[in-house]
Amino acid sequence: MSIDLHCHSTISDGALTPEQVVRLAHANGCTMLALTDHDHTAGLAEANAQAQQCGINFINGVEISVSWRGRTIHIVGLNIATDDLLLQNLLAQLRAGRLQRLRAISDKLAKKGISGAYEGSIALATHAEMVTRTHIADYLINNGHVRKKADAFRKFLGDGKSCSVRHQWAELSETVNAIHHAGGLAIIAHPIRYDLSATARRNLFSDFKDCGGDAIEVHSGRTNLNDRLNYALLAQHYGFLASCGSDFHREGDYGGGQLGKCPELPPTCKPVWNLFR
Ligand code: AMP
Ligand code: MN
Ligand code: MN
Ligand code: MN
């Protein structure tokens, strides 16, 4: 059994189409897959159809951008109904905000002598309103302003860097509510990656619990056994279910693991997928 409940396609900032994602996951031995594009569910129908052909168990997912106590965090929704209006309204609002943020970032880049980032980044995105910082980074690379993506984030786009802007994403509670309204489970994505103090992490987990949050990713991207044991203990402590995902965007990318493959969760975990059957 090989399970991957977090990955991206060209609908957000991944390199493969939804169909290609499912085929590669299948080729890698995956038996249960969720596609979780940022703030958009437009890839799920295509992925579902391909999963039926491959015989993979497919779960509808989404990764929602949230502002929590001044930080950006990501909440994954799994097993959602894609026609839920409350959820779709929330996602549409988030995408509209992305265009406003792009305008602000482009203005800052223009002051540094880098023009055309607004139109240029949109041109690289599958959906204009689903433009991510990855698309802006690609624009900067394509136009010779930086050599690689990591440099684009280090120099311009990373949080607190010269052309970053503070952005207001969704509220934590409205996000959990919308996922539940759509019949799904709400999961804190990659908690290991937020660079939180022990106190801040406690606050995040208890706020999420108070909002009715269901689970955390005990494995995401490239964890080691020690990381997984740590987060398994935290899940147990807060009464969260456990999830796992590669966060695959493209081969060899920042933070992501191999598509379709996740290590086994520690035996104390209560896996989210037990609720999918
Ligand atoms: P956004 O949601 O538009 O702010 O874009 C965030 C996306 O950019 C994340 O989902 C990652 O895929 C990518 N990203 C964030 N930080 C970095 C980084 N330091 N290097 C490369 N990619 C990054
Ligand atoms: Mn991403
Ligand atoms: Mn994320
Ligand atoms: Mn992700």
PDB file of C-alpha atoms and ligand atoms in Angstrom:
ATOM      1  CA  MET A   1       0.000   0.000   0.000  1.00  0.00           C
ATOM      2  CA  SER A   2       1.491   3.316  -1.059  1.00  0.00           C
ATOM      3  CA  ILE A   3      -0.395   6.465  -0.106  1.00  0.00           C
ATOM      4  CA  ASP A   4       0.195  10.111  -1.049  1.00  0.00           C
ATOM      5  CA  LEU A   5      -2.368  12.676   0.072  1.00  0.00           C
ATOM      6  CA  HIS A   6      -0.680  15.961  -0.943  1.00  0.00           C
ATOM      7  CA  CYS A   7       0.644  16.971  -4.370  1.00  0.00           C
ATOM      8  CA  HIS A   8       0.311  19.647  -7.055  1.00  0.00           C
ATOM      9  CA  SER A   9      -0.449  19.944 -10.764  1.00  0.00           C
ATOM     10  CA  THR A  10      -0.349  22.731 -13.382  1.00  0.00           C
ATOM     11  CA  ILE A  11      -3.677  23.953 -11.966  1.00  0.00           C
ATOM     12  CA  SER A  12      -1.541  25.654  -9.293  1.00  0.00           C
ATOM     13  CA  ASP A  13       2.271  25.592  -9.205  1.00  0.00           C
ATOM     14  CA  GLY A  14       3.091  22.004 -10.222  1.00  0.00           C
ATOM     15  CA  ALA A  15       4.840  21.038 -13.466  1.00  0.00           C
ATOM     16  CA  LEU A  16       2.600  18.116 -14.542  1.00  0.00           C
ATOM     17  CA  THR A  17      -1.026  18.189 -15.679  1.00  0.00           C
ATOM     18  CA  PRO A  18      -3.539  16.456 -13.372  1.00  0.00           C
ATOM     19  CA  GLU A  19      -3.586  13.469 -15.730  1.00  0.00           C
ATOM     20  CA  GLN A  20       0.221  13.251 -15.763  1.00  0.00           C
ATOM     21  CA  VAL A  21       0.310  13.471 -11.954  1.00  0.00           C
ATOM     22  CA  VAL A  22      -1.994  10.458 -11.627  1.00  0.00           C
ATOM     23  CA  ARG A  23      -0.075   8.455 -14.233  1.00  0.00           C
ATOM     24  CA  LEU A  24       3.296   9.130 -12.606  1.00  0.00           C
ATOM     25  CA  ALA A  25       1.932   8.331  -9.133  1.00  0.00           C
ATOM     26  CA  HIS A  26       0.580   5.048 -10.483  1.00  0.00           C
ATOM     27  CA  ALA A  27       3.902   4.250 -12.167  1.00  0.00           C
ATOM     28  CA  ASN A  28       5.576   4.874  -8.796  1.00  0.00           C
ATOM     29  CA  GLY A  29       3.329   2.260  -7.152  1.00  0.00           C
ATOM     30  CA  CYS A  30       0.783   4.582  -5.540  1.00  0.00           C
ATOM     31  CA  THR A  31      -2.520   2.961  -4.548  1.00  0.00           C
ATOM     32  CA  MET A  32      -4.257   5.987  -2.972  1.00  0.00           C
ATOM     33  CA  LEU A  33      -3.693   9.540  -4.160  1.00  0.00           C
ATOM     34  CA  ALA A  34      -5.099  12.995  -3.372  1.00  0.00           C
ATOM     35  CA  LEU A  35      -4.397  15.964  -5.657  1.00  0.00           C
ATOM     36  CA  THR A  36      -4.242  19.105  -3.490  1.00  0.00           C
ATOM     37  CA  ASP A  37      -3.628  22.153  -5.664  1.00  0.00           C
ATOM     38  CA  HIS A  38      -3.406  25.537  -3.945  1.00  0.00           C
ATOM     39  CA  ASP A  39      -6.795  27.296  -3.646  1.00  0.00           C
ATOM     40  CA  HIS A  40      -8.305  25.533  -6.671  1.00  0.00           C
ATOM     41  CA  THR A  41     -10.199  22.314  -7.399  1.00  0.00           C
ATOM     42  CA  ALA A  42     -10.241  22.579 -11.206  1.00  0.00           C
ATOM     43  CA  GLY A  43      -7.877  19.617 -11.685  1.00  0.00           C
ATOM     44  CA  LEU A  44      -9.912  17.076  -9.747  1.00  0.00           C
ATOM     45  CA  ALA A  45     -12.298  15.906 -12.497  1.00  0.00           C
ATOM     46  CA  GLU A  46      -9.440  15.149 -14.894  1.00  0.00           C
ATOM     47  CA  ALA A  47      -7.439  13.431 -12.151  1.00  0.00           C
ATOM     48  CA  ASN A  48     -10.462  11.368 -11.098  1.00  0.00           C
ATOM     49  CA  ALA A  49     -11.035  10.148 -14.651  1.00  0.00           C
ATOM     50  CA  GLN A  50      -7.376   9.148 -15.033  1.00  0.00           C
ATOM     51  CA  ALA A  51      -7.362   7.444 -11.625  1.00  0.00           C
ATOM     52  CA  GLN A  52     -10.328   5.299 -12.670  1.00  0.00           C
ATOM     53  CA  GLN A  53      -8.377   4.186 -15.742  1.00  0.00           C
ATOM     54  CA  CYS A  54      -5.276   3.357 -13.665  1.00  0.00           C
ATOM     55  CA  GLY A  55      -7.242   1.723 -10.856  1.00  0.00           C
ATOM     56  CA  ILE A  56      -5.921   4.124  -8.187  1.00  0.00           C
ATOM     57  CA  ASN A  57      -8.106   5.108  -5.256  1.00  0.00           C
ATOM     58  CA  PHE A  58      -8.447   8.880  -5.776  1.00  0.00           C
ATOM     59  CA  ILE A  59      -9.362  11.426  -3.079  1.00  0.00           C
ATOM     60  CA  ASN A  60     -10.504  14.976  -3.917  1.00  0.00           C
ATOM     61  CA  GLY A  61      -8.229  17.500  -2.212  1.00  0.00           C
ATOM     62  CA  VAL A  62      -7.236  21.150  -1.986  1.00  0.00           C
ATOM     63  CA  GLU A  63      -4.522  23.109  -0.115  1.00  0.00           C
ATOM     64  CA  ILE A  64      -5.920  26.359   1.261  1.00  0.00           C
ATOM     65  CA  SER A  65      -3.823  29.450   2.058  1.00  0.00           C
ATOM     66  CA  VAL A  66      -4.543  30.749   5.574  1.00  0.00           C
ATOM     67  CA  SER A  67      -3.332  33.702   7.633  1.00  0.00           C
ATOM     68  CA  TRP A  68      -2.918  32.705  11.262  1.00  0.00           C
ATOM     69  CA  ARG A  69      -1.563  35.134  13.882  1.00  0.00           C
ATOM     70  CA  GLY A  70       0.367  37.042  11.236  1.00  0.00           C
ATOM     71  CA  ARG A  71       1.833  34.000   9.462  1.00  0.00           C
ATOM     72  CA  THR A  72       0.870  32.111   6.348  1.00  0.00           C
ATOM     73  CA  ILE A  73       0.013  28.473   6.941  1.00  0.00           C
ATOM     74  CA  HIS A  74      -1.584  25.868   4.686  1.00  0.00           C
ATOM     75  CA  ILE A  75      -4.621  23.726   5.469  1.00  0.00           C
ATOM     76  CA  VAL A  76      -5.332  20.688   3.311  1.00  0.00           C
ATOM     77  CA  GLY A  77      -8.936  19.615   2.775  1.00  0.00           C
ATOM     78  CA  LEU A  78      -9.409  15.951   1.854  1.00  0.00           C
ATOM     79  CA  ASN A  79     -12.429  14.050   0.590  1.00  0.00           C
ATOM     80  CA  ILE A  80     -14.260  17.280  -0.235  1.00  0.00           C
ATOM     81  CA  ALA A  81     -17.330  17.679  -2.415  1.00  0.00           C
ATOM     82  CA  THR A  82     -16.177  19.944  -5.246  1.00  0.00           C
ATOM     83  CA  ASP A  83     -19.638  21.435  -5.804  1.00  0.00           C
ATOM     84  CA  ASP A  84     -19.936  22.892  -2.302  1.00  0.00           C
ATOM     85  CA  LEU A  85     -20.707  26.604  -2.686  1.00  0.00           C
ATOM     86  CA  LEU A  86     -19.298  27.756   0.651  1.00  0.00           C
ATOM     87  CA  LEU A  87     -15.954  26.148  -0.156  1.00  0.00           C
ATOM     88  CA  GLN A  88     -15.936  27.397  -3.748  1.00  0.00           C
ATOM     89  CA  ASN A  89     -16.738  30.959  -2.635  1.00  0.00           C
ATOM     90  CA  LEU A  90     -13.829  30.900  -0.215  1.00  0.00           C
ATOM     91  CA  LEU A  91     -11.463  29.599  -2.912  1.00  0.00           C
ATOM     92  CA  ALA A  92     -12.681  32.211  -5.423  1.00  0.00           C
ATOM     93  CA  GLN A  93     -11.999  34.989  -2.885  1.00  0.00           C
ATOM     94  CA  LEU A  94      -8.501  33.675  -2.284  1.00  0.00           C
ATOM     95  CA  ARG A  95      -7.759  33.627  -6.004  1.00  0.00           C
ATOM     96  CA  ALA A  96      -9.001  37.195  -6.433  1.00  0.00           C
ATOM     97  CA  GLY A  97      -6.598  38.188  -3.645  1.00  0.00           C
ATOM     98  CA  ARG A  98      -3.740  36.537  -5.536  1.00  0.00           C
ATOM     99  CA  LEU A  99      -4.113  38.988  -8.430  1.00  0.00           C
ATOM    100  CA  GLN A 100      -4.050  41.943  -6.029  1.00  0.00           C
ATOM    101  CA  ARG A 101      -0.940  40.555  -4.367  1.00  0.00           C
ATOM    102  CA  LEU A 102       0.711  40.041  -7.768  1.00  0.00           C
ATOM    103  CA  ARG A 103       0.029  43.711  -8.574  1.00  0.00           C
ATOM    104  CA  ALA A 104       1.722  44.796  -5.336  1.00  0.00           C
ATOM    105  CA  ILE A 105       4.724  42.500  -5.865  1.00  0.00           C
ATOM    106  CA  SER A 106       5.075  43.648  -9.488  1.00  0.00           C
ATOM    107  CA  ASP A 107       5.076  47.295  -8.364  1.00  0.00           C
ATOM    108  CA  LYS A 108       7.904  46.531  -5.937  1.00  0.00           C
ATOM    109  CA  LEU A 109       9.848  44.678  -8.634  1.00  0.00           C
ATOM    110  CA  ALA A 110       9.327  47.621 -11.027  1.00  0.00           C
ATOM    111  CA  LYS A 111      10.949  49.942  -8.456  1.00  0.00           C
ATOM    112  CA  LYS A 112      13.986  47.648  -8.664  1.00  0.00           C
ATOM    113  CA  GLY A 113      14.030  48.038 -12.444  1.00  0.00           C
ATOM    114  CA  ILE A 114      12.259  44.740 -13.206  1.00  0.00           C
ATOM    115  CA  SER A 115       9.287  45.477 -15.443  1.00  0.00           C
ATOM    116  CA  GLY A 116       6.515  43.308 -16.866  1.00  0.00           C
ATOM    117  CA  ALA A 117       6.185  40.898 -13.935  1.00  0.00           C
ATOM    118  CA  TYR A 118       2.381  41.263 -13.739  1.00  0.00           C
ATOM    119  CA  GLU A 119       1.566  40.229 -17.295  1.00  0.00           C
ATOM    120  CA  GLY A 120       4.628  37.984 -17.561  1.00  0.00           C
ATOM    121  CA  SER A 121       3.746  35.892 -14.496  1.00  0.00           C
ATOM    122  CA  ILE A 122       0.094  35.569 -15.506  1.00  0.00           C
ATOM    123  CA  ALA A 123       1.214  34.324 -18.907  1.00  0.00           C
ATOM    124  CA  LEU A 124       3.025  31.425 -17.161  1.00  0.00           C
ATOM    125  CA  ALA A 125      -0.016  30.320 -15.114  1.00  0.00           C
ATOM    126  CA  THR A 126      -2.693  27.899 -16.346  1.00  0.00           C
ATOM    127  CA  HIS A 127      -5.380  30.110 -14.775  1.00  0.00           C
ATOM    128  CA  ALA A 128      -4.603  33.836 -14.591  1.00  0.00           C
ATOM    129  CA  GLU A 129      -6.060  34.147 -11.098  1.00  0.00           C
ATOM    130  CA  MET A 130      -4.062  31.167  -9.824  1.00  0.00           C
ATOM    131  CA  VAL A 131      -0.714  32.895 -10.149  1.00  0.00           C
ATOM    132  CA  THR A 132       1.720  31.849  -7.407  1.00  0.00           C
ATOM    133  CA  ARG A 133       5.124  33.063  -6.314  1.00  0.00           C
ATOM    134  CA  THR A 134       6.529  30.091  -8.263  1.00  0.00           C
ATOM    135  CA  HIS A 135       5.218  31.704 -11.476  1.00  0.00           C
ATOM    136  CA  ILE A 136       6.767  35.038 -10.517  1.00  0.00           C
ATOM    137  CA  ALA A 137      10.055  33.222  -9.805  1.00  0.00           C
ATOM    138  CA  ASP A 138       9.878  31.567 -13.228  1.00  0.00           C
ATOM    139  CA  TYR A 139       9.319  34.982 -14.824  1.00  0.00           C
ATOM    140  CA  LEU A 140      12.431  36.302 -13.056  1.00  0.00           C
ATOM    141  CA  ILE A 141      14.459  33.291 -14.226  1.00  0.00           C
ATOM    142  CA  ASN A 142      13.200  33.455 -17.819  1.00  0.00           C
ATOM    143  CA  ASN A 143      14.156  37.120 -18.025  1.00  0.00           C
ATOM    144  CA  GLY A 144      17.628  36.679 -16.600  1.00  0.00           C
ATOM    145  CA  HIS A 145      17.075  38.450 -13.259  1.00  0.00           C
ATOM    146  CA  VAL A 146      18.011  35.363 -11.214  1.00  0.00           C
ATOM    147  CA  ARG A 147      19.561  32.001 -12.116  1.00  0.00           C
ATOM    148  CA  LYS A 148      17.369  29.684 -10.078  1.00  0.00           C
ATOM    149  CA  LYS A 149      14.157  29.587  -8.101  1.00  0.00           C
ATOM    150  CA  ALA A 150      15.856  29.492  -4.714  1.00  0.00           C
ATOM    151  CA  ASP A 151      17.593  32.777  -5.621  1.00  0.00           C
ATOM    152  CA  ALA A 152      14.273  34.381  -6.585  1.00  0.00           C
ATOM    153  CA  PHE A 153      12.890  33.573  -3.127  1.00  0.00           C
ATOM    154  CA  ARG A 154      16.099  34.497  -1.307  1.00  0.00           C
ATOM    155  CA  LYS A 155      16.490  37.808  -3.093  1.00  0.00           C
ATOM    156  CA  PHE A 156      12.967  39.023  -3.846  1.00  0.00           C
ATOM    157  CA  LEU A 157       9.969  36.844  -3.024  1.00  0.00           C
ATOM    158  CA  GLY A 158      10.588  35.018   0.255  1.00  0.00           C
ATOM    159  CA  ASP A 159       8.746  36.254   3.368  1.00  0.00           C
ATOM    160  CA  GLY A 160      10.334  39.518   4.494  1.00  0.00           C
ATOM    161  CA  LYS A 161      12.524  39.825   1.382  1.00  0.00           C
ATOM    162  CA  SER A 162      12.790  42.984  -0.729  1.00  0.00           C
ATOM    163  CA  CYS A 163       9.730  42.497  -2.947  1.00  0.00           C
ATOM    164  CA  SER A 164       7.535  40.428  -0.641  1.00  0.00           C
ATOM    165  CA  VAL A 165       4.165  41.764   0.450  1.00  0.00           C
ATOM    166  CA  ARG A 166       2.149  40.864   3.513  1.00  0.00           C
ATOM    167  CA  HIS A 167      -1.048  39.291   2.342  1.00  0.00           C
ATOM    168  CA  GLN A 168      -4.296  38.487   4.115  1.00  0.00           C
ATOM    169  CA  TRP A 169      -5.393  34.942   3.217  1.00  0.00           C
ATOM    170  CA  ALA A 170      -8.383  33.064   4.694  1.00  0.00           C
ATOM    171  CA  GLU A 171      -9.124  32.802   8.421  1.00  0.00           C
ATOM    172  CA  LEU A 172      -8.330  29.467  10.072  1.00  0.00           C
ATOM    173  CA  SER A 173     -11.872  28.944  11.402  1.00  0.00           C
ATOM    174  CA  GLU A 174     -13.634  29.808   8.128  1.00  0.00           C
ATOM    175  CA  THR A 175     -11.297  27.430   6.319  1.00  0.00           C
ATOM    176  CA  VAL A 176     -12.035  24.494   8.628  1.00  0.00           C
ATOM    177  CA  ASN A 177     -15.753  25.322   8.411  1.00  0.00           C
ATOM    178  CA  ALA A 178     -15.732  25.423   4.618  1.00  0.00           C
ATOM    179  CA  ILE A 179     -13.889  22.076   4.398  1.00  0.00           C
ATOM    180  CA  HIS A 180     -16.364  20.501   6.820  1.00  0.00           C
ATOM    181  CA  HIS A 181     -19.296  22.049   4.959  1.00  0.00           C
ATOM    182  CA  ALA A 182     -17.972  20.271   1.858  1.00  0.00           C
ATOM    183  CA  GLY A 183     -17.900  16.995   3.811  1.00  0.00           C
ATOM    184  CA  GLY A 184     -14.102  16.852   4.056  1.00  0.00           C
ATOM    185  CA  LEU A 185     -11.402  16.544   6.696  1.00  0.00           C
ATOM    186  CA  ALA A 186      -9.182  19.538   7.600  1.00  0.00           C
ATOM    187  CA  ILE A 187      -5.458  18.850   7.981  1.00  0.00           C
ATOM    188  CA  ILE A 188      -2.517  21.092   8.905  1.00  0.00           C
ATOM    189  CA  ALA A 189      -0.119  20.814   5.955  1.00  0.00           C
ATOM    190  CA  HIS A 190       3.609  20.317   6.585  1.00  0.00           C
ATOM    191  CA  PRO A 191       3.656  21.573  10.212  1.00  0.00           C
ATOM    192  CA  ILE A 192       7.369  20.780  10.294  1.00  0.00           C
ATOM    193  CA  ARG A 193       8.114  23.509   7.740  1.00  0.00           C
ATOM    194  CA  TYR A 194       6.723  26.602   9.505  1.00  0.00           C
ATOM    195  CA  ASP A 195       9.755  27.365  11.628  1.00  0.00           C
ATOM    196  CA  LEU A 196       7.618  27.709  14.785  1.00  0.00           C
ATOM    197  CA  SER A 197       8.863  27.910  18.349  1.00  0.00           C
ATOM    198  CA  ALA A 198       7.466  25.212  20.645  1.00  0.00           C
ATOM    199  CA  THR A 199       5.046  27.812  22.040  1.00  0.00           C
ATOM    200  CA  ALA A 200       3.854  28.964  18.621  1.00  0.00           C
ATOM    201  CA  ARG A 201       3.356  25.357  17.553  1.00  0.00           C
ATOM    202  CA  ARG A 202       1.306  24.685  20.657  1.00  0.00           C
ATOM    203  CA  ASN A 203      -0.808  27.736  19.864  1.00  0.00           C
ATOM    204  CA  LEU A 204      -1.324  26.620  16.274  1.00  0.00           C
ATOM    205  CA  PHE A 205      -2.327  23.093  17.250  1.00  0.00           C
ATOM    206  CA  SER A 206      -4.689  24.223  20.011  1.00  0.00           C
ATOM    207  CA  ASP A 207      -6.263  26.958  17.839  1.00  0.00           C
ATOM    208  CA  PHE A 208      -6.753  24.367  15.112  1.00  0.00           C
ATOM    209  CA  LYS A 209      -8.254  21.926  17.614  1.00  0.00           C
ATOM    210  CA  ASP A 210     -10.613  24.661  18.873  1.00  0.00           C
ATOM    211  CA  CYS A 211     -11.729  25.301  15.275  1.00  0.00           C
ATOM    212  CA  GLY A 212     -12.604  21.608  14.919  1.00  0.00           C
ATOM    213  CA  GLY A 213      -9.509  20.672  12.869  1.00  0.00           C
ATOM    214  CA  ASP A 214      -9.141  16.942  12.231  1.00  0.00           C
ATOM    215  CA  ALA A 215      -5.547  15.999  11.480  1.00  0.00           C
ATOM    216  CA  ILE A 216      -1.923  16.969  10.866  1.00  0.00           C
ATOM    217  CA  GLU A 217       0.581  15.763   8.292  1.00  0.00           C
ATOM    218  CA  VAL A 218       2.896  13.540  10.316  1.00  0.00           C
ATOM    219  CA  HIS A 219       4.912  13.005   7.155  1.00  0.00           C
ATOM    220  CA  SER A 220       5.322  15.667   4.466  1.00  0.00           C
ATOM    221  CA  GLY A 221       7.962  16.022   1.790  1.00  0.00           C
ATOM    222  CA  ARG A 222      11.167  14.618   3.180  1.00  0.00           C
ATOM    223  CA  THR A 223      10.920  13.820   6.880  1.00  0.00           C
ATOM    224  CA  ASN A 224      13.145  11.391   8.766  1.00  0.00           C
ATOM    225  CA  LEU A 225      11.971   8.749  11.234  1.00  0.00           C
ATOM    226  CA  ASN A 226      12.658  11.029  14.173  1.00  0.00           C
ATOM    227  CA  ASP A 227      10.499  13.812  12.678  1.00  0.00           C
ATOM    228  CA  ARG A 228       7.664  11.368  12.121  1.00  0.00           C
ATOM    229  CA  LEU A 229       7.854  10.000  15.667  1.00  0.00           C
ATOM    230  CA  ASN A 230       7.781  13.561  16.985  1.00  0.00           C
ATOM    231  CA  TYR A 231       4.729  14.573  15.007  1.00  0.00           C
ATOM    232  CA  ALA A 232       3.018  11.244  15.750  1.00  0.00           C
ATOM    233  CA  LEU A 233       3.362  12.067  19.458  1.00  0.00           C
ATOM    234  CA  LEU A 234       1.954  15.548  18.883  1.00  0.00           C
ATOM    235  CA  ALA A 235      -0.973  14.108  16.918  1.00  0.00           C
ATOM    236  CA  GLN A 236      -1.691  11.718  19.764  1.00  0.00           C
ATOM    237  CA  HIS A 237      -1.400  14.482  22.353  1.00  0.00           C
ATOM    238  CA  TYR A 238      -3.918  16.761  20.585  1.00  0.00           C
ATOM    239  CA  GLY A 239      -6.194  13.954  19.411  1.00  0.00           C
ATOM    240  CA  PHE A 240      -5.509  14.560  15.718  1.00  0.00           C
ATOM    241  CA  LEU A 241      -5.654  11.965  12.975  1.00  0.00           C
ATOM    242  CA  ALA A 242      -2.485  11.596  10.889  1.00  0.00           C
ATOM    243  CA  SER A 243      -1.939  12.216   7.189  1.00  0.00           C
ATOM    244  CA  CYS A 244       1.021  11.927   4.840  1.00  0.00           C
ATOM    245  CA  GLY A 245       1.919  13.558   1.545  1.00  0.00           C
ATOM    246  CA  SER A 246       4.861  14.104  -0.775  1.00  0.00           C
ATOM    247  CA  ASP A 247       3.982  17.771  -1.523  1.00  0.00           C
ATOM    248  CA  PHE A 248       5.340  16.931  -4.970  1.00  0.00           C
ATOM    249  CA  HIS A 249       5.500  19.875  -7.431  1.00  0.00           C
ATOM    250  CA  ARG A 250       8.189  18.708  -9.888  1.00  0.00           C
ATOM    251  CA  GLU A 251      11.294  16.523  -9.919  1.00  0.00           C
ATOM    252  CA  GLY A 252      13.983  17.655  -7.501  1.00  0.00           C
ATOM    253  CA  ASP A 253      11.995  20.594  -6.165  1.00  0.00           C
ATOM    254  CA  TYR A 254      12.158  22.534  -2.915  1.00  0.00           C
ATOM    255  CA  GLY A 255      10.776  20.508  -0.010  1.00  0.00           C
ATOM    256  CA  GLY A 256       8.878  17.946  -2.061  1.00  0.00           C
ATOM    257  CA  GLY A 257       9.309  14.172  -1.971  1.00  0.00           C
ATOM    258  CA  GLN A 258       8.839  11.561  -4.671  1.00  0.00           C
ATOM    259  CA  LEU A 259       5.289  11.522  -6.035  1.00  0.00           C
ATOM    260  CA  GLY A 260       3.097   8.647  -4.854  1.00  0.00           C
ATOM    261  CA  LYS A 261       5.445   7.376  -2.167  1.00  0.00           C
ATOM    262  CA  CYS A 262       5.384   8.110   1.548  1.00  0.00           C
ATOM    263  CA  PRO A 263       7.030   6.209   4.388  1.00  0.00           C
ATOM    264  CA  GLU A 264       4.798   4.294   6.786  1.00  0.00           C
ATOM    265  CA  LEU A 265       3.405   6.308   9.674  1.00  0.00           C
ATOM    266  CA  PRO A 266       4.370   5.329  13.239  1.00  0.00           C
ATOM    267  CA  PRO A 267       1.995   2.669  14.647  1.00  0.00           C
ATOM    268  CA  THR A 268       0.431   5.045  17.205  1.00  0.00           C
ATOM    269  CA  CYS A 269      -1.064   7.129  14.360  1.00  0.00           C
ATOM    270  CA  LYS A 270      -4.728   7.002  13.416  1.00  0.00           C
ATOM    271  CA  PRO A 271      -4.569   7.486   9.649  1.00  0.00           C
ATOM    272  CA  VAL A 272      -7.082   9.812   7.970  1.00  0.00           C
ATOM    273  CA  TRP A 273      -7.631   7.294   5.175  1.00  0.00           C
ATOM    274  CA  ASN A 274      -9.438   4.902   7.542  1.00  0.00           C
ATOM    275  CA  LEU A 275     -12.304   7.414   7.287  1.00  0.00           C
ATOM    276  CA  PHE A 276     -12.354   7.363   3.481  1.00  0.00           C
ATOM    277  CA  ARG A 277     -13.485   3.776   3.049  1.00  0.00           C
TER     278      ARG A 277
HETATM  279  P1  AMP B   1       2.213  31.392  -2.893  1.00  0.00           P
HETATM  280  O1  AMP B   1       1.112  30.508  -2.386  1.00  0.00           O
HETATM  281  O2  AMP B   1       1.873  32.022  -4.210  1.00  0.00           O
HETATM  282  O3  AMP B   1       2.735  32.347  -1.881  1.00  0.00           O
HETATM  283  O4  AMP B   1       3.400  30.455  -3.305  1.00  0.00           O
HETATM  284  C1  AMP B   1       3.922  29.615  -2.392  1.00  0.00           C
HETATM  285  C2  AMP B   1       4.594  28.469  -3.139  1.00  0.00           C
HETATM  286  O5  AMP B   1       5.913  28.854  -3.501  1.00  0.00           O
HETATM  287  C3  AMP B   1       4.727  27.277  -2.220  1.00  0.00           C
HETATM  288  O6  AMP B   1       3.599  26.470  -2.328  1.00  0.00           O
HETATM  289  C4  AMP B   1       5.972  26.607  -2.741  1.00  0.00           C
HETATM  290  O7  AMP B   1       5.611  25.742  -3.795  1.00  0.00           O
HETATM  291  C5  AMP B   1       6.781  27.747  -3.311  1.00  0.00           C
HETATM  292  N1  AMP B   1       7.856  28.226  -2.391  1.00  0.00           N
HETATM  293  C6  AMP B   1       7.698  28.846  -1.214  1.00  0.00           C
HETATM  294  N2  AMP B   1       8.890  29.161  -0.669  1.00  0.00           N
HETATM  295  C7  AMP B   1       9.820  28.709  -1.537  1.00  0.00           C
HETATM  296  C8  AMP B   1      11.259  28.730  -1.562  1.00  0.00           C
HETATM  297  N3  AMP B   1      11.974  29.275  -0.580  1.00  0.00           N
HETATM  298  N4  AMP B   1      11.870  28.169  -2.633  1.00  0.00           N
HETATM  299  C9  AMP B   1      11.164  27.629  -3.638  1.00  0.00           C
HETATM  300  N5  AMP B   1       9.815  27.576  -3.663  1.00  0.00           N
HETATM  301  C10 AMP B   1       9.155  28.107  -2.635  1.00  0.00           C
HETATM  302 MN    MN B   2       3.325  25.205  -4.002  1.00  0.00          MN
HETATM  303 MN    MN B   3       2.058  24.174   1.339  1.00  0.00          MN
HETATM  304 MN    MN B   4       1.627  21.780  -1.126  1.00  0.00          MN
END
